[in-house]
Short mmCIF file of C-alpha atoms in Angstrom, two decimals:
data_model
loop_
_atom_site.label_atom_id
_atom_site.label_comp_id
_atom_site.label_asym_id
_atom_site.label_seq_id
_atom_site.Cartn_x
_atom_site.Cartn_y
_atom_site.Cartn_z
CA MET A 237 7.33 1.08 -48.46
CA THR A 238 10.04 3.70 -48.38
CA PHE A 239 13.46 3.19 -46.80
CA GLU A 240 12.49 5.51 -43.93
CA ASP A 241 9.25 3.51 -43.33
CA GLY A 242 11.27 0.30 -43.20
CA ILE A 243 13.65 1.72 -40.62
CA GLY A 244 10.76 3.08 -38.60
CA SER A 245 8.88 -0.24 -38.52
CA THR A 246 12.08 -2.07 -37.54
CA LEU A 247 12.70 0.28 -34.65
CA LYS A 248 9.06 0.01 -33.61
CA GLY A 249 9.32 -3.77 -33.56
CA TRP A 250 12.21 -3.52 -31.10
CA GLY A 251 10.18 -1.37 -28.71
CA GLY A 252 7.93 -2.41 -25.81
CA ILE A 253 8.09 -5.66 -23.83
CA GLU A 254 8.74 -7.82 -26.90
CA GLY A 255 11.52 -5.47 -27.87
CA ASP A 256 13.08 -5.72 -24.43
CA LEU A 257 13.06 -9.50 -24.72
CA ARG A 258 14.64 -9.33 -28.13
CA TRP A 259 17.38 -7.03 -26.80
CA ASN A 260 17.94 -9.40 -23.88
CA TYR A 261 18.24 -12.39 -26.20
CA PHE A 262 20.61 -10.46 -28.46
CA ALA A 263 22.78 -9.32 -25.56
CA GLY A 264 22.81 -12.82 -24.11
CA ALA A 265 23.86 -14.33 -27.45
CA CYS A 266 26.68 -11.81 -27.81
CA ALA A 267 27.86 -12.48 -24.27
CA ALA A 268 27.79 -16.23 -24.95
CA VAL A 269 29.86 -15.85 -28.11
CA VAL A 270 32.39 -13.63 -26.32
CA GLY A 271 32.48 -16.00 -23.36
CA VAL A 272 33.08 -19.05 -25.53
CA GLY A 273 35.79 -17.23 -27.49
CA LEU A 274 37.48 -15.98 -24.32
CA THR A 275 37.33 -19.42 -22.74
CA GLY A 276 38.83 -20.98 -25.85
CA TRP A 277 41.64 -18.41 -25.85
CA VAL A 278 42.38 -19.01 -22.15
CA VAL A 279 42.48 -22.80 -22.64
CA LYS A 280 44.74 -22.47 -25.70
CA GLU A 281 47.13 -20.13 -23.87
CA TRP A 282 47.22 -22.45 -20.86
CA TYR A 283 48.11 -25.47 -22.99
CA ARG A 284 50.78 -23.51 -24.89
CA THR A 285 52.30 -22.35 -21.62
CA ARG A 286 52.34 -25.89 -20.21
CA TRP A 287 54.01 -27.22 -23.38
CA TRP A 288 56.77 -24.61 -23.26
CA GLU A 289 57.30 -25.12 -19.52
CA LYS A 290 57.80 -28.82 -20.13
CA HIS A 291 60.23 -28.52 -23.05
CA LEU A 292 62.17 -25.27 -22.40
CA ARG A 293 64.38 -26.28 -19.47
CA LYS A 294 67.94 -26.09 -18.28
CA VAL A 295 70.24 -28.91 -19.33
CA ASP A 296 69.95 -30.37 -15.81
CA GLY A 297 66.14 -30.36 -16.07
CA SER A 298 65.51 -27.41 -13.74
CA ARG A 299 63.53 -24.29 -14.56
CA PRO A 300 65.36 -21.58 -16.52
CA ASP A 301 66.26 -18.27 -14.89
CA GLY A 302 63.80 -15.44 -15.39
CA PRO A 303 61.21 -13.32 -13.58
CA PRO A 304 57.94 -14.77 -12.24
CA ARG A 305 55.12 -14.52 -14.75
CA SER A 306 51.37 -14.29 -14.62
CA LEU A 307 49.29 -17.18 -15.97
CA LEU A 308 47.94 -15.44 -19.09
CA LEU A 309 50.00 -12.27 -19.57
CA GLY A 310 53.43 -13.73 -18.91
CA ASN A 311 55.87 -10.85 -18.28
CA VAL A 312 54.02 -8.34 -20.47
CA PRO A 313 53.29 -5.89 -17.60
CA GLN A 314 56.96 -5.72 -16.52
CA LEU A 315 58.32 -5.58 -20.09
CA SER A 316 55.86 -2.86 -21.11
CA ARG A 317 56.74 -0.66 -18.15
CA ALA A 318 60.50 -1.17 -18.11
CA PHE A 319 61.82 -3.41 -20.87
CA TYR A 320 65.55 -2.99 -20.34
CA LYS A 321 65.32 -2.82 -16.55
CA THR A 322 63.45 -6.12 -16.48
CA LEU A 323 66.05 -7.82 -18.68
CA TYR A 324 68.96 -6.26 -16.79
CA GLN A 325 68.03 -8.05 -13.55
CA TYR A 326 69.37 -11.27 -15.15
CA ILE A 327 72.37 -9.84 -17.01
CA ASP A 328 74.79 -11.98 -14.98
CA ARG A 329 73.01 -15.23 -15.89
CA GLU A 330 74.21 -17.44 -18.71
CA SER A 331 70.69 -17.28 -20.17
CA SER A 332 67.25 -16.14 -19.07
CA VAL A 333 63.69 -16.67 -20.25
CA PHE A 334 60.90 -14.10 -20.48
CA TRP A 335 57.29 -14.53 -21.57
CA ILE A 336 55.04 -12.53 -23.88
CA LEU A 337 51.63 -14.00 -23.11
CA SER A 338 52.14 -17.77 -23.53
CA THR A 339 55.22 -17.52 -25.76
CA PRO A 340 58.71 -17.45 -24.24
CA PHE A 341 61.86 -15.88 -25.62
CA VAL A 342 65.42 -16.62 -24.55
CA VAL A 343 67.96 -13.86 -23.87
CA VAL A 344 71.72 -14.51 -24.00
CA THR A 345 74.50 -11.97 -23.41
CA ASP A 346 77.69 -14.06 -23.30
CA PRO A 347 79.81 -13.32 -26.43
CA ASP A 348 80.31 -17.02 -27.22
CA SER A 349 76.56 -17.67 -27.20
CA VAL A 350 75.95 -14.45 -29.14
CA ARG A 351 78.48 -15.62 -31.74
CA ARG A 352 76.68 -18.95 -32.14
CA VAL A 353 73.27 -17.34 -32.56
CA LEU A 354 74.25 -14.46 -34.87
CA GLY A 355 76.63 -16.67 -36.82
CA GLY A 356 73.77 -19.07 -37.53
CA ASP A 357 75.64 -22.11 -36.16
CA GLY A 358 75.32 -24.03 -39.39
CA GLY A 359 71.65 -23.22 -39.91
CA VAL A 360 70.50 -23.89 -36.34
CA TYR A 361 69.62 -20.21 -35.84
CA SER A 362 68.16 -18.08 -38.59
CA LYS A 363 66.20 -14.90 -39.01
CA PRO A 364 62.44 -15.42 -38.66
CA LYS A 365 60.53 -15.27 -41.94
CA TYR A 366 59.65 -11.72 -41.05
CA PHE A 367 59.62 -10.50 -37.48
CA GLY A 368 57.11 -7.80 -38.38
CA TYR A 369 54.54 -10.43 -39.30
CA ARG A 370 53.94 -10.94 -35.58
CA SER A 371 52.04 -7.68 -35.89
CA LYS A 372 48.62 -8.12 -37.48
CA ALA A 373 48.72 -4.49 -38.58
CA VAL A 374 51.93 -5.14 -40.53
CA LYS A 375 50.40 -8.26 -42.09
CA THR A 376 47.36 -6.25 -43.17
CA ALA A 377 49.51 -3.46 -44.60
CA VAL A 378 51.66 -5.88 -46.60
CA ALA A 379 48.62 -7.77 -47.90
CA SER A 380 46.99 -4.52 -49.03
CA GLN A 381 49.94 -3.71 -51.33
CA GLN A 382 51.06 -7.17 -52.43
CA LYS A 383 48.73 -7.56 -55.40
CA ALA A 384 49.70 -4.15 -56.80
CA ALA A 385 53.39 -4.94 -56.37
CA GLU A 386 53.01 -8.21 -58.29
CA SER A 387 51.68 -6.31 -61.31
CA GLU A 388 54.62 -3.91 -61.50
CA THR A 389 57.87 -4.35 -63.38
CA ALA A 390 61.18 -5.14 -61.74
CA GLN A 391 64.37 -3.79 -63.29
CA LEU A 392 67.14 -5.65 -61.47
CA ASP A 393 70.89 -5.89 -61.83
CA GLU A 394 71.82 -9.50 -61.09
CA THR A 395 75.52 -9.06 -61.84
CA GLY A 396 76.28 -5.82 -60.03
CA ASP A 397 78.74 -5.41 -57.18
CA VAL A 398 76.98 -5.49 -53.80
CA SER A 399 80.13 -5.76 -51.68
CA ARG A 400 80.85 -3.42 -48.80
CA ARG A 401 83.63 -2.02 -50.97
CA ALA A 402 81.04 -1.03 -53.58
CA LEU A 403 78.94 0.66 -50.92
CA GLY A 404 82.08 2.40 -49.70
CA GLN A 405 82.66 3.71 -53.20
CA LEU A 406 79.08 4.99 -53.26
CA ALA A 407 79.71 6.77 -49.97
CA GLN A 408 82.89 8.30 -51.36
CA ASP A 409 81.10 9.48 -54.49
CA LYS A 410 78.36 11.05 -52.38
CA PHE A 411 80.68 12.58 -49.77
CA LYS A 412 79.93 16.20 -50.69
CA VAL A 413 76.19 15.52 -50.69
CA ILE A 414 76.42 14.01 -47.19
CA LEU A 415 78.62 16.87 -45.94
CA ALA A 416 76.14 19.42 -47.25
CA GLY A 417 73.14 17.46 -45.98
CA MET A 418 74.50 17.44 -42.44
CA GLY A 419 75.11 21.18 -42.72
CA GLU A 420 71.51 21.71 -43.79
CA LEU A 421 70.25 19.58 -40.89
CA LEU A 422 72.25 21.56 -38.34
CA SER A 423 71.10 24.82 -39.87
CA ARG A 424 67.47 23.73 -39.46
CA LEU A 425 68.14 22.78 -35.83
CA GLU A 426 69.73 26.19 -35.26
CA GLY A 427 66.50 27.78 -36.44
CA LEU A 428 64.41 26.09 -33.74
CA THR A 429 63.22 28.37 -30.96
CA ILE A 430 62.59 27.47 -27.33
CA LYS A 431 58.92 28.10 -28.00
CA ASP A 432 58.95 25.58 -30.87
CA MET A 433 60.46 22.91 -28.62
CA ALA A 434 58.14 23.68 -25.69
CA SER A 435 55.05 23.27 -27.88
CA ASP A 436 56.24 20.09 -29.62
CA ASP A 437 58.19 17.39 -27.79
CA ASP A 438 59.16 15.92 -31.16
CA ALA A 439 60.47 19.18 -32.67
CA VAL A 440 64.17 18.23 -32.48
CA ILE A 441 63.56 14.56 -33.24
CA GLY A 442 61.39 15.52 -36.21
CA ILE A 443 64.04 17.74 -37.82
CA VAL A 444 66.76 15.11 -37.40
CA GLN A 445 64.46 12.35 -38.67
CA SER A 446 63.35 14.27 -41.75
CA GLY A 447 66.87 15.55 -42.45
CA ILE A 448 68.46 12.09 -42.40
CA THR A 449 65.56 10.66 -44.41
CA ARG A 450 66.05 13.30 -47.13
CA LEU A 451 69.78 12.65 -47.15
CA ASN A 452 69.70 8.86 -47.37
CA LEU A 453 66.95 8.76 -49.96
CA GLN A 454 69.17 10.98 -52.10
CA VAL A 455 72.38 9.01 -51.41
CA LEU A 456 70.93 5.50 -51.83
CA PHE A 457 68.06 6.01 -54.27
CA GLU A 458 68.76 9.31 -56.08
CA TYR A 459 65.36 10.42 -54.78
CA SER A 460 64.97 14.14 -54.09
CA ASP A 461 61.34 14.95 -53.22
CA SER A 462 61.86 16.64 -49.83
CA ARG A 463 58.16 16.94 -49.03
CA LEU A 464 57.48 13.23 -49.42
CA ALA A 465 60.76 12.41 -47.67
CA ASP A 466 59.70 14.46 -44.63
CA ASP A 467 56.31 12.78 -44.54
CA ILE A 468 57.66 9.25 -44.84
CA GLY A 469 60.39 9.97 -42.30
CA MET A 470 57.85 10.91 -39.64
CA ARG A 471 55.65 7.94 -40.50
CA ILE A 472 58.65 5.64 -40.03
CA LEU A 473 59.38 7.31 -36.69
CA HIS A 474 55.83 6.85 -35.36
CA ALA A 475 55.45 3.35 -36.81
CA GLY A 476 58.72 2.30 -35.19
CA ARG A 477 57.54 3.49 -31.80
CA GLU A 478 54.24 1.63 -32.07
CA PHE A 479 55.88 -1.53 -33.37
CA ALA A 480 58.22 -1.55 -30.37
CA GLN A 481 55.18 -1.38 -28.09
CA GLU A 482 53.44 -4.20 -29.94
CA MET A 483 56.59 -6.29 -29.70
CA VAL A 484 56.31 -6.48 -25.89
CA ASN A 485 52.54 -6.08 -25.53
CA PRO A 486 50.46 -7.69 -28.29
CA LEU A 487 47.26 -6.82 -26.41
CA GLY A 488 48.06 -3.11 -26.24
CA PHE A 489 45.71 -2.37 -29.15
CA LEU A 490 42.75 -3.12 -26.83
CA PHE A 491 43.63 -0.04 -24.80
CA ARG A 492 45.03 2.14 -27.61
CA PRO A 493 42.82 1.53 -30.66
CA LEU A 494 43.58 4.93 -32.20
CA ALA A 495 47.32 4.29 -31.97
CA LEU A 496 46.82 0.94 -33.70
CA ALA A 497 44.78 2.59 -36.45
CA ARG A 498 47.52 5.15 -37.01
CA PHE A 499 50.11 2.39 -37.06
CA LEU A 500 48.14 0.55 -39.75
CA PHE A 501 47.81 3.66 -41.92
CA ASP A 502 51.49 4.51 -41.44
CA ALA A 503 52.54 0.96 -42.37
CA ILE A 504 50.43 1.07 -45.54
CA ALA A 505 51.87 4.47 -46.46
CA ILE A 506 55.44 3.22 -45.93
CA ILE A 507 54.87 0.18 -48.15
CA ARG A 508 53.20 2.31 -50.82
CA PHE A 509 56.22 4.59 -50.71
CA GLY A 510 58.39 1.50 -51.18
CA ARG A 511 56.43 0.72 -54.35
CA ALA A 512 56.96 4.29 -55.56
CA LEU A 513 60.69 3.98 -54.92
CA GLY A 514 60.70 0.71 -56.84
CA ARG A 515 59.17 2.46 -59.85
CA HIS A 516 61.71 5.26 -59.45
CA LEU A 517 64.53 2.71 -59.54
CA ASP A 518 62.99 1.12 -62.63
CA HIS A 519 63.04 4.53 -64.32
CA LEU A 520 66.70 5.02 -63.43
CA ALA A 521 67.49 1.55 -64.79
CA SER A 522 65.69 2.30 -68.05
CA THR A 523 68.00 5.28 -68.56
CA GLY A 524 71.09 3.19 -67.83
CA ALA A 525 71.60 4.75 -64.41
CA LYS A 526 71.86 1.54 -62.42
CA GLY A 527 73.72 1.83 -59.15
CA TRP A 528 74.61 -0.03 -55.98
CA VAL A 529 71.00 -0.34 -54.87
CA HIS A 530 69.97 -2.13 -58.10
CA ALA A 531 72.66 -4.72 -57.53
CA TRP A 532 71.73 -5.02 -53.85
CA ILE A 533 68.12 -5.83 -54.73
CA GLY A 534 69.53 -8.56 -56.92
CA LYS A 535 67.73 -11.65 -58.10
CA VAL A 536 64.35 -11.39 -56.36
CA GLY A 537 60.74 -11.34 -57.46
CA LYS A 538 58.54 -8.28 -57.58
CA VAL A 539 57.19 -8.66 -54.06
CA GLY A 540 60.69 -9.47 -52.85
CA LYS A 541 61.92 -6.24 -54.42
CA LEU A 542 59.24 -4.32 -52.53
CA GLY A 543 60.36 -5.93 -49.28
CA LYS A 544 64.04 -5.17 -49.84
CA VAL A 545 63.45 -1.57 -50.91
CA THR A 546 61.11 -0.89 -47.98
CA GLY A 547 63.49 -2.59 -45.55
CA LEU A 548 66.44 -0.54 -46.80
CA VAL A 549 64.46 2.69 -46.45
CA MET A 550 63.49 1.87 -42.87
CA ALA A 551 66.98 0.71 -41.86
CA SER A 552 68.67 3.80 -43.29
CA THR A 553 66.16 6.20 -41.72
CA GLN A 554 65.99 4.75 -38.20
CA THR A 555 69.54 3.96 -37.09
CA VAL A 556 71.37 7.13 -38.13
CA PRO A 557 68.73 9.59 -36.79
CA THR A 558 68.68 7.85 -33.40
CA ALA A 559 72.47 7.89 -33.15
CA THR A 560 72.59 11.54 -34.31
CA LEU A 561 70.26 12.61 -31.52
CA TRP A 562 72.28 10.81 -28.86
CA LEU A 563 75.50 12.32 -30.26
CA LEU A 564 74.03 15.77 -29.67
CA TYR A 565 73.21 14.77 -26.11
CA TYR A 566 76.55 13.19 -25.21
CA LEU A 567 78.61 15.97 -26.82
CA SER A 568 76.65 18.62 -24.93
CA GLU A 569 77.12 16.67 -21.68
CA HIS A 570 80.85 16.03 -22.20
CA PRO A 571 82.57 19.29 -23.24
CA ARG A 572 86.07 17.81 -22.69
CA GLU A 573 85.47 15.19 -25.37
CA LEU A 574 83.98 17.84 -27.66
CA GLU A 575 87.14 19.94 -27.34
CA LYS A 576 89.26 16.91 -28.23
CA ILE A 577 87.30 16.55 -31.45
CA ARG A 578 87.85 20.23 -32.23
CA ALA A 579 91.57 19.90 -31.63
CA GLU A 580 91.65 16.89 -33.94
CA LEU A 581 89.79 18.84 -36.63
CA ARG A 582 92.18 21.80 -36.37
CA GLN A 583 95.11 19.46 -36.87
CA ILE A 584 93.49 17.75 -39.89
CA LEU A 585 91.97 20.77 -41.64
CA GLY A 586 94.62 23.35 -40.90
CA GLU A 587 93.47 26.64 -42.48
CA ARG A 588 90.69 25.02 -44.49
CA MET A 589 87.02 25.56 -43.70
CA ILE A 590 84.74 22.66 -42.77
CA SER A 591 82.98 22.90 -46.14
CA GLU A 592 86.35 22.18 -47.75
CA MET A 593 86.76 18.89 -45.91
CA SER A 594 87.41 15.95 -48.22
CA TYR A 595 86.71 12.23 -48.04
CA ASP A 596 90.38 11.58 -47.26
CA ASP A 597 90.07 13.71 -44.11
CA LEU A 598 87.76 11.13 -42.53
CA LYS A 599 90.36 8.42 -41.94
CA PRO A 600 92.56 10.41 -39.50
CA MET A 601 89.45 11.48 -37.52
CA VAL A 602 90.06 8.66 -35.04
CA TYR A 603 88.81 10.42 -31.92
CA ALA A 604 85.61 11.57 -33.64
CA GLU A 605 85.02 7.97 -34.73
CA SER A 606 85.66 6.77 -31.17
CA VAL A 607 82.97 9.19 -29.93
CA VAL A 608 80.56 7.83 -32.54
CA ARG A 609 81.28 4.21 -31.60
CA GLU A 610 80.99 4.88 -27.85
CA THR A 611 77.64 6.58 -28.43
CA LEU A 612 76.50 3.52 -30.39
CA ARG A 613 77.63 1.32 -27.49
CA LEU A 614 75.64 3.25 -24.90
CA ARG A 615 72.59 3.73 -27.11
CA PRO A 616 72.61 1.09 -29.89
CA PRO A 617 69.90 1.90 -32.45
CA PHE A 618 68.55 -1.69 -32.72
CA PRO A 619 66.52 -2.64 -29.61
CA VAL A 620 66.68 -6.39 -30.30
CA LEU A 621 68.16 -8.83 -32.82
CA VAL A 622 65.90 -11.85 -33.20
CA LYS A 623 66.80 -15.34 -34.34
CA GLU A 624 64.70 -18.48 -34.37
CA CYS A 625 65.96 -21.94 -33.44
CA GLN A 626 65.38 -24.30 -36.37
CA ARG A 627 65.94 -27.56 -34.47
CA ASP A 628 66.32 -28.67 -30.86
CA ASP A 629 69.59 -27.39 -29.45
CA ASP A 630 71.56 -26.77 -26.26
CA LEU A 631 72.48 -23.10 -25.81
CA ALA A 632 73.89 -21.27 -22.79
CA GLY A 633 72.85 -24.02 -20.41
CA LEU A 634 69.35 -24.39 -21.87
CA ARG A 635 67.70 -27.10 -23.91
CA ILE A 636 65.90 -25.09 -26.55
CA PRO A 637 63.07 -26.61 -28.62
CA SER A 638 62.77 -25.91 -32.32
CA GLY A 639 60.82 -22.72 -32.94
CA THR A 640 62.13 -20.86 -29.89
CA SER A 641 62.87 -17.16 -30.36
CA VAL A 642 66.31 -16.09 -29.15
CA TYR A 643 66.78 -12.39 -28.46
CA ILE A 644 70.15 -10.70 -28.64
CA VAL A 645 69.71 -7.30 -26.94
CA PRO A 646 72.66 -5.07 -27.97
CA TRP A 647 72.24 -2.65 -25.07
CA LEU A 648 72.30 -5.53 -22.60
CA VAL A 649 75.40 -7.04 -24.23
CA HIS A 650 77.08 -3.62 -24.10
CA GLN A 651 76.38 -3.31 -20.35
CA ASN A 652 77.83 -6.68 -19.38
CA THR A 653 80.67 -6.13 -16.89
CA LYS A 654 82.25 -9.41 -18.02
CA SER A 655 83.09 -7.71 -21.33
CA TRP A 656 83.27 -4.01 -20.45
CA GLU A 657 84.99 -2.03 -17.73
CA GLU A 658 82.63 0.56 -16.24
CA PRO A 659 80.11 -0.02 -19.02
CA GLU A 660 77.79 2.73 -17.81
CA LYS A 661 80.37 5.49 -18.42
CA PHE A 662 80.94 7.51 -21.60
CA ARG A 663 84.59 6.69 -22.43
CA PRO A 664 85.41 7.09 -26.15
CA GLU A 665 89.06 6.23 -25.47
CA ARG A 666 88.17 2.55 -25.27
CA PHE A 667 87.79 2.55 -29.07
CA LEU A 668 91.01 4.38 -29.97
CA ASN A 669 93.12 1.24 -30.30
CA ALA A 670 90.34 -1.23 -31.01
CA PRO A 671 87.68 0.44 -33.19
CA GLU A 672 85.80 -2.79 -33.98
CA SER A 673 85.55 -4.15 -30.43
CA GLY A 674 86.29 -1.29 -28.04
CA GLY A 675 88.76 -3.44 -26.15
CA ALA A 676 86.14 -6.07 -25.28
CA PRO A 677 87.41 -9.68 -25.31
CA SER A 678 85.32 -10.45 -28.41
CA SER A 679 83.96 -8.46 -31.33
CA PHE A 680 80.62 -10.15 -30.53
CA ALA A 681 80.45 -8.05 -27.37
CA TYR A 682 79.89 -4.95 -29.56
CA LEU A 683 76.75 -5.15 -31.69
CA PRO A 684 75.36 -1.76 -32.74
CA PHE A 685 74.79 -3.14 -36.25
CA SER A 686 74.68 -6.87 -35.37
CA ARG A 687 77.45 -9.30 -36.37
CA GLY A 688 77.93 -12.34 -38.55
CA SER A 689 76.47 -12.98 -41.97
CA ARG A 690 73.40 -10.84 -41.21
CA MET A 691 75.38 -7.80 -40.09
CA CYS A 692 73.97 -4.57 -41.46
CA GLY A 693 75.63 -4.07 -44.84
CA GLY A 694 75.40 -0.30 -44.60
CA TYR A 695 77.14 0.13 -41.27
CA ARG A 696 80.23 1.73 -42.83
CA LEU A 697 78.04 4.30 -44.56
CA ALA A 698 76.28 4.96 -41.24
CA ILE A 699 79.60 5.42 -39.41
CA MET A 700 80.79 7.79 -42.13
CA GLU A 701 77.61 9.88 -41.98
CA LEU A 702 77.84 10.12 -38.20
CA LYS A 703 81.52 11.15 -38.34
CA ILE A 704 80.63 13.89 -40.82
CA PHE A 705 77.82 15.06 -38.54
CA VAL A 706 80.19 15.16 -35.55
CA ALA A 707 82.79 17.10 -37.57
CA ARG A 708 80.31 19.73 -38.78
CA PHE A 709 78.74 20.10 -35.36
CA ALA A 710 82.02 20.35 -33.45
CA TYR A 711 83.53 22.82 -35.94
CA GLN A 712 80.55 25.13 -36.22
CA TYR A 713 78.22 24.78 -33.24
CA ASP A 714 77.71 24.60 -29.50
CA CYS A 715 74.69 22.85 -28.05
CA LYS A 716 72.81 22.68 -24.77
CA THR A 717 70.35 19.82 -24.45
CA SER A 718 67.56 19.49 -21.92
CA PHE A 719 64.45 17.43 -21.30
CA PRO A 720 61.03 18.00 -19.74
CA PRO A 721 60.86 16.57 -16.19
CA SER A 722 59.14 13.34 -17.24
CA PHE A 723 61.63 12.65 -20.07
CA GLU A 724 65.00 13.00 -18.31
CA PRO A 725 67.45 10.34 -19.59
CA GLU A 726 68.07 7.48 -17.19
CA TYR A 727 70.48 4.58 -17.12
CA PHE A 728 67.82 2.37 -18.70
CA PRO A 729 66.93 3.76 -22.14
CA PRO A 730 63.47 4.00 -23.74
CA LEU A 731 62.30 0.86 -25.52
CA ASN A 732 62.84 2.31 -29.01
CA MET A 733 66.10 4.04 -27.97
CA SER A 734 64.87 7.47 -29.09
CA PRO A 735 65.59 10.40 -26.68
CA LEU A 736 61.94 11.35 -26.28
CA GLY A 737 61.25 15.01 -25.59
CA MET A 738 64.84 16.13 -26.15
CA ARG A 739 65.39 19.85 -26.64
CA ALA A 740 68.55 21.16 -28.26
CA GLU A 741 69.52 24.84 -28.16
CA ILE A 742 72.11 25.11 -30.92
CA SER A 743 74.24 28.22 -31.43
CA ARG A 744 76.82 28.87 -34.12
CA ARG A 745 80.49 29.24 -33.18
CA ASP A 746 81.66 30.64 -36.52
CA ARG A 747 80.19 32.67 -39.33
CA GLU A 748 81.62 30.58 -42.15
CA VAL A 749 79.63 30.67 -45.38
CA ASP A 750 78.96 27.01 -46.11
CA VAL A 751 78.50 25.46 -49.50
CA ILE A 752 75.25 23.54 -49.20
CA VAL A 753 73.93 21.15 -51.82
CA ASP A 754 70.20 21.59 -52.35
CA LEU A 755 69.03 18.00 -51.90
CA SER A 756 65.69 18.74 -53.49
CA LYS A 757 67.44 19.52 -56.79
CA SER A 758 70.67 17.52 -56.78
CA SER A 759 70.87 14.13 -58.37
CA ASN A 760 74.53 13.42 -57.73
CA SER A 761 77.58 14.77 -55.97
CA SER A 762 78.35 17.13 -58.81
CA SER A 763 75.00 18.92 -58.64
CA SER A 764 74.96 22.68 -58.57
CA ASP A 765 75.43 24.22 -55.15
CA SER A 766 73.50 26.92 -53.40
CA THR A 767 75.02 29.16 -50.78
CA SER A 768 73.61 29.21 -47.28
CA GLN A 769 74.69 31.45 -44.44
#
């Protein structure tokens, strides 16, 4: 019997009355399996909810503050539609509890409670093993690359200097590369037409994302393949958006299977790129060209190296692009502040051109830095900072069981009127005399890069890059930003903090010939320059 005959006889056997019965039995069996599985899931979720309701209480035994929740979905519908608006309703409470399905998370905004959580409180609060592992797609992506990573070499520098001072020295060494990279980014934005932006809502975001990705791969990793940098930058952008959605709605994949599939492929591609960067770092080490990043990876295994490299890539290519986009928006909306930056630059540079700016010129740029810090206050790049309680504890009026997730939401902390005067307004002056806290009663009321022992180690590099961007933009360009009707910025930001749909019409103020480092060819700050109009 041929294969075709076998298929034909099988199909024939499923025809007629007997076939109908077989189909009915098959459909009934499938329905029974689905029904049993669904019932089991409902029962499990109900018991989990009851356990948490019993143990997660206020110190006086009453229910914690928080919005009403549905039996099975918790607060997923409200959080998915308006994450920050839902949390903001309880900003004046000492603590509040929200539910994702049957799992609660605690939100605190008081600086003293934030200090306890981010400071670790002697090991009571620590970073979850890996927050991304809550996503099955991330788990699958990591598992797909783990075996390959274990077979690769790991050239590490266990004695190198990983201090913030060492990173500052790296930033100083790469100053000209960063200055030129920001010039290239702005030049690419200048080349965008209204038609380009009308046909692609991500046109501006894409250029900024790819430009910062190119720049930071060169600065941190000495990696200069612009094509791959652009590709991985956009994958990180899209994966970040999807991960934010999964964070508040784990069942979203049921309604957006194609988005989940793309997220999985993007996650695998990002991790594979991390492996490639690891091999690139090994090659640099074999030639004696070990740098800050080798020391930062430190004493870890091969899979640990993959995790640290991939994490550094994602951190350096998400925070700065988001802040850069919002800087364009706020500077275009506040021309008075933009003119103050220009006056400051004229005083610092004198007769020099912007391309002649030096690293030493950054320190006196206090107003430009205040604009950067105020932008980070209004639109902090990290949506949430997550810690997990390691043993039963009392926090912000709650009795918290071991295993409870505690969310620190920087935007929410930055909008607390107990710490900030008129927190909704763009007022860079608040940072002039207090750059680390903005005049808030505690430095833990200002968290664009977290605080405590887990504070982002690269925040000084990020601040420096953003100051350079502001200087180049203010000196050379004007900008008018706009949004399609459905994307207009509101008080409550998008979940992933990205200004979706933003259009930026950039025009040049001067005709200075800038010295631009070609990032696709340079390997250090002394690389040959190419001239760009």
